[in-house]
XYZ file of C-alpha atoms in Angstrom:
389
model
C 98.790 94.797 119.437
C 96.538 92.818 121.775
C 96.188 89.094 121.141
C 93.908 86.884 123.228
C 94.362 83.114 123.451
C 91.292 81.014 124.275
C 92.148 77.643 125.841
C 90.601 75.100 128.188
C 93.129 75.063 131.052
C 96.027 77.437 131.585
C 98.853 76.744 131.984
C 98.757 73.088 130.953
C 101.722 70.712 130.971
C 100.113 68.628 128.214
C 99.870 71.715 125.990
C 103.412 73.044 125.996
C 102.881 74.014 122.349
C 100.393 76.655 123.540
C 102.875 78.002 126.083
C 105.622 78.134 123.474
C 103.400 80.055 121.066
C 102.457 82.528 123.796
C 106.139 82.932 124.687
C 106.881 83.614 121.014
C 104.279 86.391 120.967
C 105.655 87.924 124.162
C 109.191 87.860 122.782
C 107.986 89.818 119.775
C 106.348 92.555 121.807
C 102.692 91.544 121.613
C 100.272 92.212 124.485
C 99.083 88.715 125.324
C 96.035 87.727 127.371
C 94.400 84.376 128.049
C 90.755 83.454 128.519
C 90.299 79.921 129.843
C 87.915 77.600 131.658
C 90.248 77.115 134.624
C 93.701 78.086 135.807
C 96.279 75.699 137.251
C 98.736 78.055 138.905
C 100.530 76.440 141.816
C 99.455 72.926 140.845
C 102.474 71.859 138.766
C 105.954 73.237 139.316
C 106.969 72.094 135.822
C 104.938 74.940 134.308
C 104.881 77.488 137.126
C 106.683 80.100 135.074
C 106.305 83.718 136.310
C 105.643 84.794 132.717
C 102.235 83.108 132.706
C 101.032 84.882 135.848
C 102.295 88.261 134.638
C 100.870 88.338 131.122
C 100.210 91.942 129.988
C 96.632 91.111 129.016
C 95.987 89.020 132.160
C 94.640 85.490 132.581
C 90.903 85.322 133.276
C 88.275 82.604 133.473
C 85.637 82.975 130.763
C 82.779 82.208 133.149
C 84.293 84.035 136.118
C 83.091 82.554 139.415
C 80.765 80.175 137.564
C 83.787 78.411 136.079
C 84.223 76.199 139.126
C 80.734 74.775 138.511
C 81.334 74.055 134.815
C 81.916 70.259 135.236
C 78.847 69.961 137.461
C 76.672 71.960 135.061
C 77.815 69.839 132.155
C 76.886 66.667 133.995
C 73.589 68.054 135.256
C 72.363 69.653 132.029
C 72.765 66.546 129.853
C 71.565 67.099 126.292
C 70.866 70.767 127.074
C 74.550 71.406 127.773
C 75.239 72.968 124.389
C 72.505 75.599 124.762
C 73.293 76.294 128.418
C 77.043 76.667 127.916
C 76.552 78.865 124.852
C 74.242 81.180 126.801
C 76.800 81.530 129.594
C 79.611 82.014 127.063
C 77.760 84.871 125.408
C 76.874 86.465 128.736
C 80.576 86.649 129.635
C 81.950 87.331 126.138
C 82.902 90.905 127.049
C 86.182 89.494 128.381
C 87.260 89.022 124.771
C 86.179 92.407 123.500
C 89.475 94.261 123.917
C 91.492 91.928 121.698
C 92.728 92.853 118.233
C 93.016 89.152 117.317
C 91.573 86.085 119.043
C 93.366 82.737 118.783
C 91.332 79.698 119.826
C 93.291 76.524 120.472
C 91.169 73.485 119.543
C 87.995 73.499 117.502
C 85.625 73.512 120.487
C 86.971 76.870 121.622
C 86.777 78.177 118.077
C 83.069 77.319 118.079
C 82.490 79.138 121.354
C 84.093 82.322 120.056
C 82.367 82.043 116.670
C 78.956 81.846 118.342
C 79.717 85.011 120.327
C 80.787 86.728 117.101
C 77.519 85.682 115.480
C 75.604 87.324 118.355
C 77.563 90.549 117.830
C 79.363 90.333 121.180
C 82.862 90.153 119.635
C 84.246 91.734 116.479
C 87.957 90.755 116.502
C 89.179 88.331 113.806
C 89.153 84.707 114.963
C 91.955 82.232 114.226
C 91.276 78.606 115.209
C 94.071 76.075 115.600
C 93.056 72.419 115.209
C 95.259 69.870 116.981
C 93.993 66.279 117.119
C 90.997 65.060 119.092
C 89.021 68.080 117.881
C 89.280 66.717 114.333
C 89.587 62.983 114.983
C 86.483 62.440 117.108
C 84.064 64.338 114.823
C 85.633 62.584 111.819
C 84.897 59.302 113.561
C 81.293 60.364 114.322
C 80.703 62.043 110.936
C 80.052 65.348 112.737
C 83.025 67.389 111.518
C 80.599 69.776 109.809
C 79.790 71.083 113.319
C 82.559 73.616 112.647
C 80.565 75.353 109.915
C 80.065 78.391 112.158
C 83.838 78.556 112.724
C 84.415 78.565 108.977
C 81.792 81.293 108.514
C 82.719 83.608 111.404
C 86.434 82.909 111.667
C 88.983 84.403 109.295
C 91.574 81.618 109.376
C 91.842 77.947 110.296
C 95.310 76.671 111.190
C 95.338 72.850 111.377
C 98.648 71.412 112.553
C 98.958 69.003 109.626
C 97.863 68.451 106.045
C 95.613 65.521 106.940
C 93.469 67.811 109.083
C 93.532 70.535 106.426
C 92.034 68.182 103.839
C 89.400 66.989 106.317
C 88.271 70.550 107.134
C 88.080 71.548 103.482
C 86.054 68.427 102.682
C 83.302 69.527 105.106
C 83.051 73.074 103.846
C 85.999 75.201 104.964
C 87.238 77.550 102.261
C 90.639 76.320 100.982
C 91.900 79.923 101.046
C 91.185 80.126 104.780
C 92.811 76.826 105.807
C 96.590 76.884 106.186
C 98.760 74.211 107.778
C 100.735 75.650 110.689
C 102.979 73.111 112.397
C 103.805 73.212 116.054
C 107.520 73.022 116.785
C 110.365 72.957 119.292
C 113.344 75.211 119.965
C 116.379 73.316 118.674
C 118.778 75.872 120.146
C 117.570 74.731 123.592
C 118.051 71.015 122.827
C 121.584 69.655 122.637
C 122.160 67.180 119.802
C 123.961 64.099 121.056
C 124.322 60.843 119.181
C 124.956 57.738 121.301
C 125.805 54.438 119.639
C 124.532 51.157 121.103
C 127.122 49.044 119.308
C 128.838 48.112 122.585
C 125.984 48.951 124.947
C 122.595 47.780 126.172
C 120.027 49.166 123.723
C 117.873 51.727 125.544
C 114.342 52.487 124.322
C 112.217 55.306 125.725
C 108.684 56.719 125.368
C 107.461 60.004 126.814
C 103.690 60.414 126.584
C 100.383 60.264 128.368
C 99.328 56.616 128.626
C 96.227 56.742 126.459
C 95.142 54.456 123.645
C 96.310 56.682 120.797
C 99.947 56.556 121.983
C 100.139 52.849 121.098
C 102.415 51.813 123.977
C 100.808 48.360 124.037
C 102.223 47.716 120.562
C 105.656 48.900 121.647
C 105.606 46.331 124.460
C 104.461 43.521 122.182
C 107.082 44.380 119.560
C 109.878 44.491 122.112
C 108.815 41.100 123.475
C 109.542 39.620 120.036
C 112.882 41.363 119.538
C 115.669 38.826 118.827
C 118.260 40.946 120.626
C 117.801 40.459 124.354
C 120.086 43.146 125.830
C 117.620 46.029 125.883
C 115.710 48.137 128.400
C 112.614 50.292 127.957
C 111.620 53.372 129.993
C 108.066 54.748 129.818
C 107.619 58.265 131.196
C 104.087 59.534 131.778
C 100.920 58.672 133.604
C 97.421 57.934 132.386
C 94.431 55.658 132.564
C 96.195 52.701 130.913
C 99.135 52.523 133.332
C 98.044 49.418 135.258
C 96.849 47.662 132.100
C 100.203 48.262 130.401
C 102.084 46.988 133.452
C 100.008 43.798 133.290
C 100.768 43.382 129.587
C 104.517 43.715 130.269
C 104.235 41.082 133.003
C 102.257 38.678 130.811
C 104.797 39.106 128.005
C 107.620 38.237 130.380
C 109.464 41.534 129.940
C 108.505 43.374 133.146
C 112.087 43.144 134.432
C 113.291 45.233 131.465
C 110.457 47.788 131.365
C 110.303 50.730 133.777
C 107.085 52.708 134.125
C 108.344 55.932 135.671
C 105.172 58.034 135.797
C 105.304 61.783 135.325
C 108.776 63.192 135.883
C 110.208 66.726 136.114
C 111.209 68.188 132.764
C 114.877 68.273 133.767
C 114.812 64.522 134.465
C 112.999 63.811 131.202
C 115.719 65.673 129.287
C 118.436 63.671 131.045
C 116.717 60.350 130.362
C 116.378 61.301 126.699
C 120.118 62.003 126.610
C 120.782 58.553 128.083
C 118.503 56.666 125.650
C 119.049 55.507 122.069
C 115.638 54.947 120.453
C 112.412 56.912 120.964
C 109.268 54.804 120.503
C 105.810 56.236 119.795
C 103.719 53.790 117.720
C 100.611 56.013 117.626
C 97.207 54.674 116.562
C 93.736 56.003 115.940
C 91.796 55.441 119.162
C 88.443 53.689 119.124
C 86.699 56.960 120.030
C 88.360 58.675 117.055
C 91.084 60.488 118.987
C 94.102 61.217 116.758
C 97.539 62.707 117.071
C 98.365 65.991 115.357
C 102.131 65.728 115.075
C 103.519 64.841 118.529
C 105.941 67.409 119.922
C 107.682 64.597 121.828
C 108.831 63.140 118.499
C 110.231 66.524 117.488
C 112.139 66.828 120.775
C 113.599 63.337 120.391
C 114.668 64.030 116.799
C 116.308 67.303 117.833
C 118.177 65.497 120.640
C 119.733 62.869 118.362
C 117.608 59.821 119.158
C 116.490 57.373 116.513
C 112.700 57.748 116.326
C 110.163 55.043 115.506
C 106.479 55.782 114.928
C 103.589 54.972 112.586
C 101.860 56.073 109.395
C 99.299 57.996 111.402
C 97.669 61.403 110.934
C 100.373 64.046 110.341
C 103.365 61.997 111.563
C 104.602 61.228 108.006
C 104.960 65.004 107.530
C 107.603 64.874 110.250
C 109.254 61.488 109.705
C 110.441 60.128 106.354
C 110.872 56.364 106.693
C 114.535 55.339 106.665
C 115.528 58.992 106.087
C 114.720 60.888 109.286
C 113.318 58.007 111.331
C 111.236 54.869 110.930
C 107.525 54.291 110.311
C 105.310 51.196 110.367
C 101.563 50.695 109.819
C 99.375 51.223 112.869
C 98.952 48.204 115.180
C 101.356 46.081 113.068
C 103.410 44.368 115.769
C 105.378 42.202 113.317
C 106.397 45.214 111.237
C 107.384 47.134 114.365
C 109.456 44.236 115.663
C 111.157 44.037 112.263
C 112.080 47.727 112.312
C 113.391 47.525 115.867
C 115.451 44.448 114.983
C 116.989 46.289 112.011
C 117.786 49.305 114.186
C 119.378 47.054 116.822
C 121.811 45.634 114.241
C 122.536 48.874 112.369
C 123.666 51.689 114.673
C 125.967 53.303 112.097
C 123.252 53.935 109.434
C 121.000 55.182 112.252
C 123.535 57.887 113.081
C 123.121 59.386 109.597
C 119.342 59.166 109.954
C 119.439 60.898 113.330
C 121.531 63.752 111.932
C 119.075 64.180 109.042
C 116.253 64.260 111.599
C 117.940 67.076 113.519
C 118.345 69.077 110.315
C 114.665 68.604 109.476
C 113.637 69.935 112.875
C 115.889 72.962 112.465
C 114.458 73.742 109.029
C 110.765 72.820 109.255
C 109.735 72.352 112.907
C 111.720 75.162 114.489
C 109.325 77.040 116.762
C 111.400 80.225 116.567
C 110.702 80.366 112.827
C 107.128 79.144 113.219
C 106.353 81.682 115.945
C 107.745 84.477 113.827
C 105.458 83.444 110.978
C 102.504 83.169 113.366
C 103.101 86.663 114.738
C 103.301 88.033 111.201
C 99.912 86.452 110.447
C 98.390 87.894 113.628
C 99.838 91.364 112.978
C 98.447 91.389 109.453
C 94.990 90.414 110.708
C 95.113 93.058 113.423
C 96.208 95.763 111.008
C 93.493 94.789 108.531
C 90.908 95.121 111.288
C 92.181 98.577 112.343
C 91.867 99.824 108.761
C 88.347 98.458 108.349
């Protein structure tokens, strides 16, 4: 069966969940192709896997040679961008015609495919996976109903958490066509290792892009108020807030204990996770509406045996049960976060039981091997239904 994934950039280091889902389809014998806006082969050795260049269904740019001009056209066309881009999409939609099932990652790509279906250029069933910003920003702007065409022309919506599911249904999606499908990790590839900090310097770590929704500012402010002084904090990842966050650490007087390491190779990230004790990700709703789905980085940390600390934000409570599989605080509540970190600092033994429960939850509910199998079964059923039609 031929399955076509529609994404923005391929392959993308920030979208490892897409790569894992594609790998799951390949492992189960599906003929996978990708249609994207741009390719990034040779630009990042962390994701230069030969599998992505040798996909059975090939990797092609939706707009072909015009793709390189997409950013310029978007800037130049202004308020006419939507009409212009849709016209070009439809003109090149034949690249999707051979698929038995089309999977669009993020709502914007679902809309593009749905419009081509409406024009009769594509007939394959459309599955749209909603991840975060694609729900959060239109929720913020009261424009979530823009996905009406996706609901009408698509056969299935797969939001990554229940919060997004409810939001889509509220603006008109049929409840029968909206099913939560979590992203996950492969626990068999992540060694579980508990490390106590009872006789050691307490090591905190965050792995994320340094954007507003990751809440790293609140992690810094909470750590500055921590009564225990023998701690260090490593922040892995780059982003537009890097210099601002460095300045905050300096102003708080903790710069000597905070290391901003930038983007690091995956092998180094795994080693630094093994060396750390507590994973911090105090996510918040950004001022432009951007939201988390359920961060894969939290899943990886839980699988590896770290104590995880996050917030009551979007779908995160579906992953973390407070004081059972990790710790949660309200968004932007520095005092509450400091309190949780102080409790963790003084209670390593109870945290070991929590970390083990977290690993078991990942194995049972956020195991990508199981999730990919279920996803392939869904895709196969849709493809078979189409062939019988």
